[in-house]
Short mmCIF file of C-alpha atoms in Angstrom, two decimals:
data_model
loop_
_atom_site.label_atom_id
_atom_site.label_comp_id
_atom_site.label_asym_id
_atom_site.label_seq_id
_atom_site.Cartn_x
_atom_site.Cartn_y
_atom_site.Cartn_z
CA UNK V 1 3.98 11.82 86.36
CA UNK V 2 3.20 8.86 84.06
CA UNK V 3 1.08 11.04 81.78
CA UNK V 4 3.89 13.66 81.51
CA UNK V 5 6.46 10.96 80.66
CA UNK V 6 4.13 9.53 77.99
CA UNK V 7 3.68 12.99 76.49
CA UNK V 8 7.46 13.56 76.28
CA UNK V 9 7.91 10.10 74.71
CA UNK V 10 5.23 10.84 72.13
CA UNK V 11 6.84 14.21 71.29
CA UNK V 12 10.26 12.59 70.76
CA UNK V 13 8.78 9.75 68.68
CA UNK V 14 6.90 12.10 66.32
CA UNK V 15 8.99 15.27 65.84
CA UNK V 16 6.96 16.37 62.79
CA UNK V 17 3.56 16.28 64.49
CA UNK V 18 3.60 19.99 65.24
CA UNK V 19 4.58 20.86 61.69
CA UNK V 20 1.91 18.52 60.25
CA UNK V 21 -0.77 20.08 62.39
CA UNK V 22 0.25 23.55 61.31
CA UNK V 23 0.21 22.57 57.62
CA UNK V 24 -2.74 20.26 56.95
CA UNK V 25 -2.03 20.11 53.17
CA UNK V 26 1.40 18.51 53.70
CA UNK V 27 1.88 14.96 52.49
CA UNK V 28 2.22 12.67 55.49
CA UNK V 29 4.43 10.30 53.47
CA UNK V 30 7.09 13.02 52.91
CA UNK V 31 8.78 14.10 56.14
CA UNK V 32 9.17 17.82 56.58
CA UNK V 33 12.47 19.69 57.08
CA UNK V 34 14.18 18.95 60.31
CA UNK V 35 14.36 21.93 62.61
CA UNK V 36 17.30 22.30 64.97
CA UNK V 37 16.64 23.74 68.35
CA UNK V 38 18.71 26.81 69.23
CA UNK V 39 21.39 26.26 71.81
CA UNK V 40 20.75 27.61 75.21
CA UNK V 41 23.41 29.99 76.48
CA UNK V 42 25.26 28.73 79.51
CA UNK V 43 25.44 31.28 82.26
CA UNK V 44 27.85 31.19 85.16
CA UNK V 45 26.68 29.18 88.09
CA UNK V 46 24.99 31.29 90.73
CA UNK V 47 24.53 34.25 88.39
CA UNK V 48 21.16 35.67 87.33
CA UNK V 49 19.87 34.98 83.86
CA UNK V 50 20.50 37.85 81.44
CA UNK V 51 17.26 39.19 79.93
CA UNK V 52 17.05 38.97 76.15
CA UNK V 53 17.13 42.32 74.38
CA UNK V 54 15.61 43.08 70.93
CA UNK V 55 19.15 43.28 69.48
CA UNK V 56 19.92 39.78 70.75
CA UNK V 57 16.67 38.51 69.25
CA UNK V 58 17.51 40.02 65.87
CA UNK V 59 21.04 38.57 66.04
CA UNK V 60 19.72 35.11 66.84
CA UNK V 61 17.20 35.29 63.97
CA UNK V 62 19.90 36.34 61.43
CA UNK V 63 21.13 33.52 59.16
CA UNK V 64 24.46 31.94 60.11
CA UNK V 65 27.33 32.48 57.62
CA UNK V 66 28.25 29.68 55.28
CA UNK V 67 31.67 27.98 55.21
CA UNK V 68 32.83 30.06 52.22
CA UNK V 69 31.76 33.29 53.90
CA UNK V 70 33.57 32.26 57.08
CA UNK V 71 36.79 31.47 55.20
CA UNK V 72 36.56 34.76 53.33
CA UNK V 73 36.19 36.70 56.54
CA UNK V 74 39.18 34.91 58.09
CA UNK V 75 41.25 35.61 54.96
CA UNK V 76 40.33 39.30 55.19
CA UNK V 77 41.40 39.46 58.82
CA UNK V 78 44.68 37.53 58.29
CA UNK V 79 46.73 40.17 56.39
CA UNK V 80 45.91 43.02 58.72
CA UNK V 81 49.62 43.72 59.24
CA UNK V 82 50.47 43.71 55.54
CA UNK V 83 49.20 47.26 54.85
CA UNK V 84 51.22 48.50 57.82
CA UNK V 85 54.33 46.73 56.48
CA UNK V 86 53.78 48.11 52.97
CA UNK V 87 53.31 51.61 54.34
CA UNK V 88 56.51 51.33 56.38
CA UNK V 89 58.51 50.08 53.38
CA UNK V 90 57.13 52.84 51.16
CA UNK V 91 58.08 55.49 53.70
CA UNK V 92 61.64 54.14 54.16
CA UNK V 93 62.46 52.01 51.09
CA UNK V 94 66.19 51.55 51.86
CA UNK V 95 68.06 49.73 54.60
CA UNK V 96 71.80 50.08 55.25
CA UNK V 97 73.50 47.12 56.93
CA UNK V 98 76.96 46.62 58.42
CA UNK V 99 78.55 43.56 60.01
CA UNK V 100 81.38 42.45 62.23
CA UNK V 101 82.56 38.89 61.67
CA UNK V 102 85.14 36.39 62.86
CA UNK V 103 86.78 36.05 59.44
CA UNK V 104 86.65 37.02 55.77
CA UNK V 105 85.07 33.85 54.33
CA UNK V 106 81.37 33.13 55.03
CA UNK V 107 81.95 29.38 54.67
CA UNK V 108 84.17 29.30 57.76
CA UNK V 109 83.45 32.59 59.60
CA UNK V 110 80.48 33.73 61.67
CA UNK V 111 78.69 37.03 62.31
CA UNK V 112 79.34 38.70 65.67
CA UNK V 113 77.32 41.93 65.34
CA UNK V 114 74.67 43.26 62.94
CA UNK V 115 73.55 46.87 62.67
CA UNK V 116 70.89 48.05 60.22
CA UNK V 117 68.97 51.29 59.68
CA UNK V 118 66.02 51.96 57.35
CA UNK V 119 66.02 55.35 55.58
CA UNK V 120 64.57 57.24 52.63
CA UNK V 121 66.04 59.29 49.79
CA UNK V 122 66.29 62.38 51.97
CA UNK V 123 68.26 60.49 54.61
CA UNK V 124 65.49 60.43 57.22
CA UNK V 125 65.98 57.50 59.59
CA UNK V 126 63.22 54.97 60.16
CA UNK V 127 63.43 51.59 61.86
CA UNK V 128 66.66 50.68 63.62
CA UNK V 129 68.08 47.24 64.33
CA UNK V 130 71.11 46.08 66.31
CA UNK V 131 72.07 42.62 67.55
CA UNK V 132 75.07 40.97 69.18
CA UNK V 133 75.30 37.28 68.29
CA UNK V 134 76.93 34.29 69.90
CA UNK V 135 78.88 32.36 67.24
CA UNK V 136 79.53 28.64 67.53
CA UNK V 137 83.26 29.29 67.05
CA UNK V 138 85.81 31.61 68.63
CA UNK V 139 84.60 35.21 68.32
CA UNK V 140 88.10 36.67 68.16
CA UNK V 141 89.90 39.23 70.30
CA UNK V 142 88.23 42.17 72.01
CA UNK V 143 89.98 44.86 69.97
CA UNK V 144 88.36 43.63 66.73
CA UNK V 145 84.72 43.97 67.78
CA UNK V 146 84.78 45.73 71.17
CA UNK V 147 82.81 43.01 72.96
CA UNK V 148 83.64 41.24 76.18
CA UNK V 149 83.32 37.52 76.78
CA UNK V 150 80.23 38.14 78.92
CA UNK V 151 78.59 40.13 76.10
CA UNK V 152 79.08 37.28 73.67
CA UNK V 153 78.07 34.49 76.06
CA UNK V 154 74.69 36.03 76.85
CA UNK V 155 73.96 36.94 73.22
CA UNK V 156 71.42 34.93 71.17
CA UNK V 157 72.19 32.76 68.17
CA UNK V 158 71.54 33.99 64.63
CA UNK V 159 68.44 31.81 64.36
CA UNK V 160 66.77 33.86 67.11
CA UNK V 161 67.01 37.15 65.20
CA UNK V 162 66.41 35.91 61.64
CA UNK V 163 62.67 36.69 61.74
CA UNK V 164 63.31 40.28 62.83
CA UNK V 165 65.95 40.64 60.12
CA UNK V 166 63.50 39.32 57.52
CA UNK V 167 60.89 41.91 58.48
CA UNK V 168 63.46 44.67 58.12
CA UNK V 169 65.03 43.62 54.79
CA UNK V 170 62.11 42.10 52.86
CA UNK V 171 60.80 44.41 50.14
CA UNK V 172 63.50 47.05 50.63
CA UNK V 173 66.66 47.97 48.74
CA UNK V 174 69.65 46.73 50.72
CA UNK V 175 72.74 48.97 50.81
CA UNK V 176 76.01 47.26 51.78
CA UNK V 177 79.74 47.81 51.41
CA UNK V 178 81.31 44.89 49.50
CA UNK V 179 78.39 42.66 48.52
CA UNK V 180 80.37 39.38 48.28
CA UNK V 181 81.38 39.73 51.92
CA UNK V 182 78.29 41.26 53.58
CA UNK V 183 75.53 39.51 51.64
CA UNK V 184 77.61 36.33 51.66
CA UNK V 185 77.61 36.21 55.47
CA UNK V 186 73.86 36.96 55.68
CA UNK V 187 73.03 34.15 53.24
CA UNK V 188 75.43 31.67 54.87
CA UNK V 189 74.10 32.31 58.39
CA UNK V 190 70.46 32.13 57.24
CA UNK V 191 71.07 28.81 55.48
CA UNK V 192 72.81 27.36 58.52
CA UNK V 193 69.94 28.41 60.79
CA UNK V 194 67.28 27.04 58.44
CA UNK V 195 69.11 23.72 57.94
CA UNK V 196 69.59 23.26 61.68
CA UNK V 197 65.89 23.89 62.32
CA UNK V 198 64.93 21.48 59.53
CA UNK V 199 67.10 18.72 61.02
CA UNK V 200 65.60 19.21 64.47
CA UNK V 201 62.08 19.20 63.04
CA UNK V 202 62.76 15.95 61.19
CA UNK V 203 64.12 14.42 64.39
CA UNK V 204 61.01 15.59 66.21
CA UNK V 205 58.80 13.96 63.61
CA UNK V 206 60.66 10.70 64.07
CA UNK V 207 59.98 10.86 67.79
CA UNK V 208 63.50 11.62 69.03
CA UNK V 209 62.62 15.03 70.42
CA UNK V 210 58.93 14.34 70.96
CA UNK V 211 57.59 16.24 73.90
CA UNK V 212 60.73 18.32 74.39
CA UNK V 213 60.02 21.34 72.21
CA UNK V 214 57.59 22.50 69.58
CA UNK V 215 58.33 22.76 65.89
CA UNK V 216 60.93 25.42 65.16
CA UNK V 217 60.26 28.26 62.71
CA UNK V 218 63.40 30.37 62.47
CA UNK V 219 62.41 32.48 59.46
CA UNK V 220 63.37 32.53 55.80
CA UNK V 221 66.08 33.84 53.53
CA UNK V 222 65.93 37.66 53.49
CA UNK V 223 64.43 38.95 50.23
CA UNK V 224 65.54 42.50 49.32
CA UNK V 225 64.42 44.04 46.04
CA UNK V 226 67.96 45.08 45.02
CA UNK V 227 71.39 45.10 46.64
CA UNK V 228 73.59 48.17 46.13
CA UNK V 229 77.35 47.80 46.63
CA UNK V 230 79.10 51.04 47.57
CA UNK V 231 82.57 49.51 47.08
CA UNK V 232 81.82 48.39 43.50
CA UNK V 233 80.15 51.76 42.87
CA UNK V 234 83.33 53.53 44.00
CA UNK V 235 85.37 51.53 41.46
CA UNK V 236 82.82 52.25 38.73
CA UNK V 237 83.04 55.99 39.43
CA UNK V 238 86.84 55.96 39.28
CA UNK V 239 87.37 56.74 42.97
CA UNK V 240 90.36 54.67 44.01
CA UNK V 241 91.36 53.91 47.58
CA UNK V 242 94.18 51.74 48.85
CA UNK V 243 92.03 51.07 51.93
CA UNK V 244 88.92 49.28 50.68
CA UNK V 245 87.20 49.39 54.07
CA UNK V 246 84.17 51.61 54.51
CA UNK V 247 85.99 54.43 56.24
CA UNK V 248 88.84 54.44 53.74
CA UNK V 249 86.50 54.57 50.73
CA UNK V 250 84.35 57.25 52.40
CA UNK V 251 87.43 59.39 53.00
CA UNK V 252 88.49 59.09 49.33
CA UNK V 253 84.98 60.23 48.36
CA UNK V 254 85.42 63.41 50.39
CA UNK V 255 83.43 62.46 53.48
CA UNK V 256 84.54 63.19 57.03
CA UNK V 257 85.85 59.76 58.00
CA UNK V 258 89.09 58.64 59.61
CA UNK V 259 90.06 55.02 58.87
CA UNK V 260 92.81 54.99 61.50
CA UNK V 261 92.15 53.11 64.72
CA UNK V 262 92.39 55.18 67.89
CA UNK V 263 92.33 54.41 71.59
CA UNK V 264 89.38 56.75 72.09
CA UNK V 265 87.31 54.88 69.52
CA UNK V 266 88.28 51.51 70.99
CA UNK V 267 86.93 52.58 74.39
CA UNK V 268 83.50 53.53 73.05
CA UNK V 269 80.58 51.07 73.29
CA UNK V 270 80.27 48.62 70.41
CA UNK V 271 76.70 49.59 69.57
CA UNK V 272 77.70 53.24 69.27
CA UNK V 273 80.59 52.55 66.88
CA UNK V 274 78.52 50.10 64.81
CA UNK V 275 75.72 52.63 64.40
CA UNK V 276 78.29 55.22 63.39
CA UNK V 277 79.50 52.88 60.62
CA UNK V 278 75.95 52.32 59.38
CA UNK V 279 75.19 56.04 59.26
CA UNK V 280 78.47 56.59 57.37
CA UNK V 281 77.34 53.97 54.86
CA UNK V 282 74.12 55.96 54.31
CA UNK V 283 76.15 59.13 53.69
CA UNK V 284 78.38 57.32 51.20
CA UNK V 285 75.38 55.94 49.33
CA UNK V 286 73.80 59.40 49.04
CA UNK V 287 77.12 60.86 47.88
CA UNK V 288 77.44 58.26 45.10
CA UNK V 289 74.02 58.99 43.59
CA UNK V 290 75.60 61.53 41.24
CA UNK V 291 77.31 58.80 39.18
CA UNK V 292 76.78 55.20 38.02
CA UNK V 293 75.68 52.83 40.77
CA UNK V 294 76.38 49.10 40.86
CA UNK V 295 73.37 47.11 42.06
CA UNK V 296 72.35 43.47 41.85
CA UNK V 297 69.24 41.38 42.33
CA UNK V 298 69.49 38.57 44.91
CA UNK V 299 69.08 36.02 42.10
CA UNK V 300 72.02 37.53 40.16
CA UNK V 301 74.60 36.26 42.65
CA UNK V 302 75.47 32.95 44.25
CA UNK V 303 78.11 31.57 46.59
CA UNK V 304 81.53 30.53 45.36
CA UNK V 305 83.63 27.88 47.11
CA UNK V 306 84.40 30.33 49.94
CA UNK V 307 80.79 31.38 50.44
CA UNK V 308 81.30 34.83 48.89
CA UNK V 309 78.26 35.95 46.89
CA UNK V 310 79.50 36.71 43.37
CA UNK V 311 77.78 36.97 39.99
CA UNK V 312 76.86 33.82 38.08
CA UNK V 313 79.21 34.85 35.27
CA UNK V 314 82.13 35.07 37.64
CA UNK V 315 81.45 31.82 39.49
CA UNK V 316 80.85 29.91 36.25
CA UNK V 317 84.09 31.22 34.76
CA UNK V 318 86.10 30.28 37.85
CA UNK V 319 84.63 26.76 37.84
CA UNK V 320 84.92 26.21 34.06
CA UNK V 321 87.45 23.64 32.83
CA UNK V 322 90.61 24.80 31.07
CA UNK V 323 89.86 25.26 27.37
CA UNK V 324 93.41 25.36 25.99
CA UNK V 325 96.94 24.84 27.19
CA UNK V 326 98.39 27.99 28.73
CA UNK V 327 101.00 29.32 26.28
CA UNK V 328 102.65 31.38 29.02
CA UNK V 329 102.86 35.03 30.01
CA UNK V 330 101.68 37.77 27.75
CA UNK V 331 104.47 39.67 26.01
CA UNK V 332 103.76 43.39 25.58
CA UNK V 333 103.65 44.36 21.92
CA UNK V 334 102.36 40.97 20.81
CA UNK V 335 98.84 39.61 20.54
CA UNK V 336 96.87 37.57 23.03
CA UNK V 337 96.67 33.84 22.43
CA UNK V 338 93.84 31.52 23.33
CA UNK V 339 94.49 29.54 26.48
CA UNK V 340 96.16 32.39 28.40
CA UNK V 341 95.17 32.70 32.06
CA UNK V 342 93.59 36.08 32.82
CA UNK V 343 93.04 37.69 36.23
CA UNK V 344 90.71 40.69 36.61
CA UNK V 345 91.58 43.23 39.31
CA UNK V 346 88.85 45.40 40.89
CA UNK V 347 90.54 48.65 39.79
CA UNK V 348 88.70 48.91 36.46
CA UNK V 349 85.91 51.10 35.09
CA UNK V 350 84.11 48.40 33.12
CA UNK V 351 81.78 45.95 34.78
CA UNK V 352 83.92 42.89 35.69
CA UNK V 353 81.21 40.62 34.29
CA UNK V 354 81.65 42.28 30.89
CA UNK V 355 85.39 41.57 30.91
CA UNK V 356 84.94 37.98 32.10
CA UNK V 357 82.21 37.19 29.58
CA UNK V 358 84.33 38.57 26.74
CA UNK V 359 87.45 36.59 27.64
CA UNK V 360 85.47 33.36 28.07
CA UNK V 361 83.94 33.80 24.58
CA UNK V 362 87.45 34.04 23.12
CA UNK V 363 88.47 30.78 24.87
CA UNK V 364 90.77 32.35 27.43
CA UNK V 365 91.02 30.91 30.94
CA UNK V 366 89.79 32.96 33.90
CA UNK V 367 91.33 32.69 37.36
CA UNK V 368 90.06 34.28 40.54
CA UNK V 369 93.39 33.79 42.28
CA UNK V 370 96.66 35.28 41.09
CA UNK V 371 99.45 32.71 40.72
CA UNK V 372 102.74 32.57 38.82
CA UNK V 373 100.90 30.73 36.04
CA UNK V 374 98.83 33.84 35.24
CA UNK V 375 99.47 35.39 31.84
CA UNK V 376 97.94 38.85 32.31
CA UNK V 377 96.13 41.02 34.87
CA UNK V 378 93.44 43.44 33.70
CA UNK V 379 93.88 46.60 35.78
CA UNK V 380 93.67 50.32 35.05
CA UNK V 381 96.19 51.33 37.70
CA UNK V 382 99.93 51.27 37.05
CA UNK V 383 101.31 53.24 40.02
CA UNK V 384 100.95 52.93 43.77
CA UNK V 385 99.72 49.37 43.34
CA UNK V 386 97.82 47.29 45.89
CA UNK V 387 96.19 43.89 45.90
CA UNK V 388 96.37 41.76 42.77
CA UNK V 389 98.17 44.43 40.75
CA UNK V 390 100.92 44.70 43.36
CA UNK V 391 101.46 40.92 43.46
CA UNK V 392 101.43 40.77 39.66
CA UNK V 393 104.23 43.34 39.48
CA UNK V 394 106.27 41.36 41.99
CA UNK V 395 105.80 38.16 39.96
CA UNK V 396 106.64 39.84 36.66
CA UNK V 397 103.10 39.50 35.25
CA UNK V 398 102.14 42.37 32.88
CA UNK V 399 99.15 44.67 33.41
CA UNK V 400 96.64 45.90 30.81
CA UNK V 401 93.73 48.34 31.07
CA UNK V 402 90.16 47.17 30.52
CA UNK V 403 89.72 49.18 27.30
CA UNK V 404 93.00 47.90 25.84
CA UNK V 405 92.10 44.33 26.81
CA UNK V 406 88.71 44.45 25.08
CA UNK V 407 90.43 45.84 21.99
CA UNK V 408 93.11 43.11 22.09
CA UNK V 409 90.42 40.43 22.15
CA UNK V 410 89.47 41.40 18.59
CA UNK V 411 92.96 40.37 17.39
CA UNK V 412 93.42 37.24 19.45
CA UNK V 413 95.53 34.44 17.96
CA UNK V 414 95.06 30.69 18.11
CA UNK V 415 97.34 28.72 20.44
CA UNK V 416 100.35 26.88 19.04
CA UNK V 417 99.58 23.25 18.39
CA UNK V 418 103.03 21.94 19.17
CA UNK V 419 103.91 22.02 22.83
CA UNK V 420 107.38 22.71 24.00
CA UNK V 421 109.22 19.44 24.43
CA UNK V 422 111.37 18.98 27.53
CA UNK V 423 115.11 19.10 26.75
CA UNK V 424 116.78 15.75 26.19
CA UNK V 425 119.45 14.82 28.67
CA UNK V 426 122.79 14.02 27.15
CA UNK V 427 124.57 11.01 28.53
CA UNK V 428 123.50 8.03 26.47
CA UNK V 429 127.03 6.58 26.72
CA UNK V 430 126.97 6.97 30.48
CA UNK V 431 123.62 5.19 30.58
CA UNK V 432 125.05 2.31 28.53
CA UNK V 433 128.06 2.16 30.82
CA UNK V 434 125.80 1.90 33.86
CA UNK V 435 123.89 -0.90 32.20
CA UNK V 436 127.19 -2.67 31.53
CA UNK V 437 128.19 -2.29 35.16
CA UNK V 438 124.86 -3.80 36.27
CA UNK V 439 125.38 -6.79 33.97
CA UNK V 440 128.96 -7.19 35.22
CA UNK V 441 127.75 -7.21 38.86
CA UNK V 442 124.95 -9.64 38.25
CA UNK V 443 122.39 -6.95 37.29
CA UNK V 444 118.80 -6.55 38.24
CA UNK V 445 117.29 -8.89 35.73
CA UNK V 446 113.61 -9.62 35.62
CA UNK V 447 114.05 -13.17 36.86
CA UNK V 448 116.21 -12.18 39.80
CA UNK V 449 113.85 -9.29 40.78
CA UNK V 450 110.84 -11.61 40.73
CA UNK V 451 112.64 -14.32 42.67
CA UNK V 452 112.96 -11.99 45.63
CA UNK V 453 116.62 -12.73 46.32
CA UNK V 454 119.97 -11.39 45.26
CA UNK V 455 122.52 -13.31 43.28
CA UNK V 456 124.95 -15.30 45.43
CA UNK V 457 128.52 -14.13 45.45
CA UNK V 458 130.99 -16.21 43.54
CA UNK V 459 133.96 -16.81 45.87
CA UNK V 460 135.79 -19.00 43.37
#
């Protein structure tokens, strides 16, 4: 036993003795390369040792990969799902999306239902998506969305479905009806979900929620390639509808759609009616391909003060300071004057951004809201008026077509420098008489007002 222990001690003390004996020409002063012993495989306790095969021997003798080779192999295996996603997007490059919400402004309203369908140019349906959401405010009455209280209470929040929505929308062309409303609600809900998750993650890092839940990853802002607006496209193609909802516009375009609410439709399941709206949106988009189509990139629009996603030109014009004093309403037969307040109605053939950019260059004032201070409304419709044109007629504000307005901008006049002075009130003698009466009664002189008391009565 002692001799065996001494042999093991000698082997540990001189690890290069075997290598030196095998290579007698080696310099004893320079230590040889250190050899690492291969790890012994651990077998389950009680199990027989597995015999080594020639393939295992060759695998053990093969050189181990370096760190760069290992990272390259992991990078190659990471995007395995990207080709599948790209193939799916190429097969169905469009996605139609419809919403039901609690209100008309994304800054104060919430989404209740989302329905989306991916499709191609031929109309073949691909991936489908439907979700009922639980808003953090009142969802509204049953007849608006067709959902019961139980349906809403057991529904998830928007943050739970944002990742699935991202996978569906990213890289595709999004088709919506009324982009300020639909895309505005998607962006507003995504921002709220991301900000809430960021706050909770910061609180977790500070130790407030430590140990309660893991770091939240709700998703990102959806990134479509383009956004097509069927409502704006309908205006651009000259198809006018007093009912700007999807069914009303589809009916004016010759599609089989009834915008009237019926009891039979109200009794149908919500998912069935929502999918019907989405499929109608696909039909309307395909029908509008024969004319000009209004589309936008996600970076071309941003939220206004109500959360509606409008073009940068429109939001900048609405937020711009007043350039000149408003000279009043436009008088037909005369020229426009700088400083007039212009409102642009949607019933025009020109791109609204073209009209707004032109009027801002000529130092006119743009207003998104129609008030009695407005000077003119740009609108191509003069009969059977709705919306801004109808309210302009009631307020006595004149209308002008987009072509006539662009032509009138070439002859615009400068504003008058002298402002209208308020009429002087006659009654200078009466004013002097009142001053005399004050002096006769003791008056309200500066000394008496500062003294804080009234003049004593003279009883003599």
